[in-house]
Amino acid sequence: MPHNFNVVVLISGRGSNMESLIRNAKNYRITAVISNNQDAIGLNFAKSCNIPIFSFPRASYLSLSEQKSAIFRKVDQLTPDLVALAGFMMIVPKEVTESFYGRMINIHPSLLPDLPGLDTHSRALSENRLRHGCTVHFIDSEVDTGPIIAQAECKVMQDDSTNSLAEKVLKLEHRLYPWSVQNIACGAISLKDGKVSYSKEVISSAYTEKFLIPT
Ligand code: GRF
């Protein structure tokens, strides 16, 4: 299958979701990885795969807003079909979320709309949640709120620690994110009038994979 669906990935650190997107790229191509942090560990893996990397360290810019402008100017120049945020720790400017609406997605380590924001695993534990997981969603102008594409969940066990829970959720993330991107790439998942729509095949594949999709 020709890899003519181009994805740009934005990271800030470890980049394990980026790695999973690269390793599982079947009908899409990661054309570049961009970071706001020149020391992001994930950049090394992308480089070892000969994927162009671009970093925009805060120290090179007079202000945060100039740094963001440089990052998203580069994203624009690359003309991606999809932008995938993967542990990208910056709030995306409103004008960018508007121009990329339906073409920019994020993975978040909770079952949104529950537990938006940071420290989701420790909050899941302290709130005695029975279930936890991750969500892939389209980006809108608020943080962690855009239309939900799919979720993967796990049980929270009595003996779970923040680390064990994070590990369980991360394993789910590494399956859910490539699955979502693959299905967006082939048009089986799309955003129409603010609602996510799914092909019949995707609905059955989500069932097989035990992923949740909003009905
Ligand atoms: C993941 O848990 C992701 O859901 C969240 O940040 C973490 C990034 O991990 N947005 P990695 O950099 O992909 O390893």
Coordinates of C-alpha atoms and ligand atoms in Angstrom, one line a residue:
M1 CA 0.0 0.0 0.0
P2 CA 1.5 3.4 -0.9
H3 CA 2.3 5.5 2.2
N4 CA 0.9 8.7 0.9
F5 CA -0.8 9.8 4.2
N6 CA 1.8 12.0 5.9
V7 CA 1.9 12.4 9.7
V8 CA 3.9 14.8 11.7
V9 CA 4.4 13.9 15.3
L10 CA 5.1 16.4 18.1
I11 CA 6.8 15.3 21.3
S12 CA 8.4 16.8 24.4
G13 CA 10.1 13.8 26.1
R14 CA 10.4 10.1 26.1
G15 CA 8.5 9.6 22.9
S16 CA 7.3 6.0 23.4
N17 CA 4.0 6.7 21.7
M18 CA 5.9 8.3 18.8
E19 CA 8.0 5.1 18.6
S20 CA 4.9 3.0 18.5
L21 CA 3.5 5.1 15.7
I22 CA 6.7 4.7 13.8
R23 CA 7.0 0.9 14.4
N24 CA 3.4 0.3 13.4
A25 CA 3.1 2.6 10.4
K26 CA 1.4 0.5 7.8
N27 CA -0.7 2.8 5.7
Y28 CA 0.8 6.1 6.8
R29 CA 4.2 7.7 6.9
I30 CA 5.8 9.7 9.7
T31 CA 7.4 12.5 7.7
A32 CA 8.9 14.4 10.6
V33 CA 9.1 14.6 14.4
I34 CA 9.1 18.0 16.0
S35 CA 9.9 18.9 19.6
N36 CA 10.0 22.0 21.8
N37 CA 12.8 20.3 23.7
Q38 CA 16.1 19.6 22.0
D39 CA 16.9 16.9 24.6
A40 CA 13.7 14.9 24.1
I41 CA 14.8 11.3 24.3
G42 CA 12.4 10.3 21.6
L43 CA 14.3 12.4 19.0
N44 CA 17.1 9.8 19.1
F45 CA 14.8 7.0 18.0
A46 CA 13.3 9.0 15.2
K47 CA 16.7 10.0 14.0
S48 CA 17.8 6.3 14.0
C49 CA 14.9 5.6 11.7
N50 CA 16.1 8.4 9.3
I51 CA 13.0 10.5 10.1
P52 CA 13.7 14.2 9.9
I53 CA 13.7 15.8 13.4
F54 CA 13.3 19.5 14.2
S55 CA 13.7 21.0 17.7
F56 CA 12.7 24.4 18.8
P57 CA 14.2 25.0 22.3
R58 CA 12.7 27.7 24.4
A59 CA 16.1 29.4 24.9
S60 CA 16.3 30.2 21.2
Y61 CA 13.3 32.4 21.4
L62 CA 12.5 35.7 23.2
S63 CA 9.1 34.5 24.2
L64 CA 7.0 31.4 24.6
S65 CA 4.7 32.7 21.9
E66 CA 7.6 33.1 19.4
Q67 CA 8.7 29.6 20.2
K68 CA 5.2 28.3 19.5
S69 CA 4.9 30.3 16.3
A70 CA 8.2 28.8 15.0
I71 CA 7.0 25.3 15.9
F72 CA 3.7 25.6 14.1
R73 CA 5.2 27.5 11.2
K74 CA 7.3 24.4 10.6
V75 CA 4.3 22.1 11.0
D76 CA 2.5 24.2 8.3
Q77 CA 5.5 24.0 6.0
L78 CA 5.5 20.2 6.2
T79 CA 1.9 20.1 4.9
P80 CA 1.0 17.0 6.9
D81 CA -2.3 15.1 6.4
L82 CA -2.4 14.6 10.2
V83 CA -0.6 16.1 13.2
A84 CA -0.3 13.6 16.1
L85 CA 0.6 15.1 19.5
A86 CA 2.4 12.4 21.6
G87 CA 3.4 13.7 25.0
F88 CA 3.7 17.2 23.6
M89 CA 3.6 19.4 26.7
M90 CA 2.5 22.7 25.2
I91 CA -0.8 24.3 24.8
V92 CA -1.6 24.6 21.1
P93 CA -2.6 28.2 20.1
K94 CA -6.2 28.6 19.2
E95 CA -5.6 29.8 15.7
V96 CA -3.6 26.5 15.1
T97 CA -6.3 24.3 16.6
E98 CA -8.8 26.1 14.4
S99 CA -6.9 25.7 11.2
F100 CA -6.0 22.0 11.9
Y101 CA -9.4 21.1 13.2
G102 CA -10.1 17.4 12.2
R103 CA -6.4 17.0 11.3
M104 CA -4.7 17.2 14.7
I105 CA -5.1 14.5 17.4
N106 CA -3.7 13.8 20.9
I107 CA -3.4 10.9 23.2
H108 CA -4.2 11.5 26.8
P109 CA -3.7 9.0 29.7
S110 CA -7.2 8.9 31.2
L111 CA -10.7 8.0 30.1
L112 CA -11.8 11.5 29.1
P113 CA -13.8 13.5 30.0
D114 CA -12.6 12.2 33.4
L115 CA -9.2 13.3 34.6
P116 CA -8.1 15.9 32.1
G117 CA -4.7 17.6 32.8
L118 CA -1.7 16.2 34.5
D119 CA -0.9 13.4 37.1
T120 CA -3.8 11.3 35.9
H121 CA -2.6 8.0 37.3
S122 CA -2.1 9.2 40.9
R123 CA -5.4 11.0 40.7
A124 CA -7.1 7.8 39.5
L125 CA -5.8 6.1 42.6
S126 CA -6.5 8.8 45.1
E127 CA -10.1 9.1 43.7
N128 CA -10.5 5.3 44.1
R129 CA -11.4 4.9 40.5
L130 CA -12.2 1.3 39.5
R131 CA -11.4 1.9 35.8
H132 CA -8.7 3.9 34.1
G133 CA -7.2 4.1 30.6
C134 CA -6.4 6.3 27.7
T135 CA -8.1 8.4 25.1
V136 CA -7.3 9.5 21.5
H137 CA -9.2 12.6 20.6
F138 CA -9.2 15.3 18.0
I139 CA -7.8 18.6 19.3
D140 CA -10.1 21.6 19.8
S141 CA -9.3 25.0 21.3
E142 CA -9.6 23.8 24.9
V143 CA -7.2 21.4 26.7
D144 CA -8.2 17.6 26.6
T145 CA -11.7 18.3 25.4
G146 CA -12.0 17.6 21.7
P147 CA -14.2 14.9 20.1
I148 CA -13.2 11.5 21.3
I149 CA -12.0 9.0 18.7
A150 CA -11.4 5.9 20.8
Q151 CA -10.5 4.8 24.3
A152 CA -8.8 1.7 25.9
E153 CA -9.5 0.9 29.5
C154 CA -8.1 -1.3 32.3
K155 CA -9.2 -2.2 35.8
V156 CA -7.6 -0.4 38.7
M157 CA -6.5 -3.1 41.2
Q158 CA -6.2 -2.6 44.9
D159 CA -2.5 -3.2 44.8
D160 CA -1.8 -0.8 41.9
S161 CA 0.7 1.9 42.4
T162 CA 1.1 5.0 40.3
N163 CA 3.9 3.3 38.4
S164 CA 2.0 0.0 37.8
L165 CA -1.0 1.9 36.6
A166 CA 1.1 4.1 34.3
E167 CA 2.7 1.0 32.9
K168 CA -0.6 -0.7 32.2
V169 CA -2.1 2.4 30.5
L170 CA 1.0 3.0 28.4
K171 CA 0.8 -0.5 27.0
L172 CA -2.8 0.4 25.9
E173 CA -1.7 3.7 24.5
H174 CA 0.9 2.0 22.3
R175 CA -1.9 -0.1 20.7
L176 CA -4.6 2.5 20.6
Y177 CA -2.6 5.3 19.0
P178 CA -1.4 3.5 15.8
W179 CA -4.8 1.9 15.4
S180 CA -6.5 5.3 15.5
V181 CA -4.0 6.8 13.0
Q182 CA -4.2 3.9 10.6
N183 CA -8.0 4.2 10.6
I184 CA -7.9 8.0 10.1
A185 CA -5.3 7.4 7.3
C186 CA -7.6 5.1 5.3
G187 CA -10.7 7.3 5.9
A188 CA -12.4 4.8 8.2
I189 CA -12.5 7.3 11.0
S190 CA -13.3 11.0 10.2
L191 CA -14.7 14.1 11.8
K192 CA -17.9 15.4 10.2
D193 CA -19.8 18.4 11.6
G194 CA -18.0 18.0 15.0
K195 CA -18.9 14.3 15.3
V196 CA -16.6 11.4 14.8
S197 CA -17.8 8.8 12.3
Y198 CA -16.7 5.3 11.9
S199 CA -16.8 2.7 9.1
K200 CA -18.5 -0.6 9.9
E201 CA -15.1 -2.3 9.7
V202 CA -13.7 0.1 12.4
I203 CA -16.6 -0.6 14.7
S204 CA -16.0 -4.3 14.4
S205 CA -12.2 -3.9 14.8
A206 CA -12.7 -1.8 17.9
Y207 CA -14.8 -4.6 19.3
T208 CA -12.1 -7.2 18.6
E209 CA -9.4 -5.0 20.1
K210 CA -11.6 -4.2 23.1
F211 CA -11.4 -0.5 22.3
L212 CA -14.3 1.8 23.2
I213 CA -15.7 4.2 20.7
P214 CA -18.5 6.6 21.4
T215 CA -21.9 5.5 20.0
Ligands
GRF1 C1 1.7 9.5 27.6 O1 1.1 9.0 28.7 C2 0.6 10.3 26.8 O2 -0.7 9.8 27.0 C3 0.7 11.7 27.5 O3 2.1 11.9 27.8 C4 2.7 10.6 27.9 C5 3.8 10.6 26.9 O4 4.6 9.5 26.9 N1 0.1 12.7 26.7 P1 5.6 9.2 25.7 O5 6.4 10.4 25.6 O6 4.8 8.9 24.5 O7 6.4 8.0 26.2

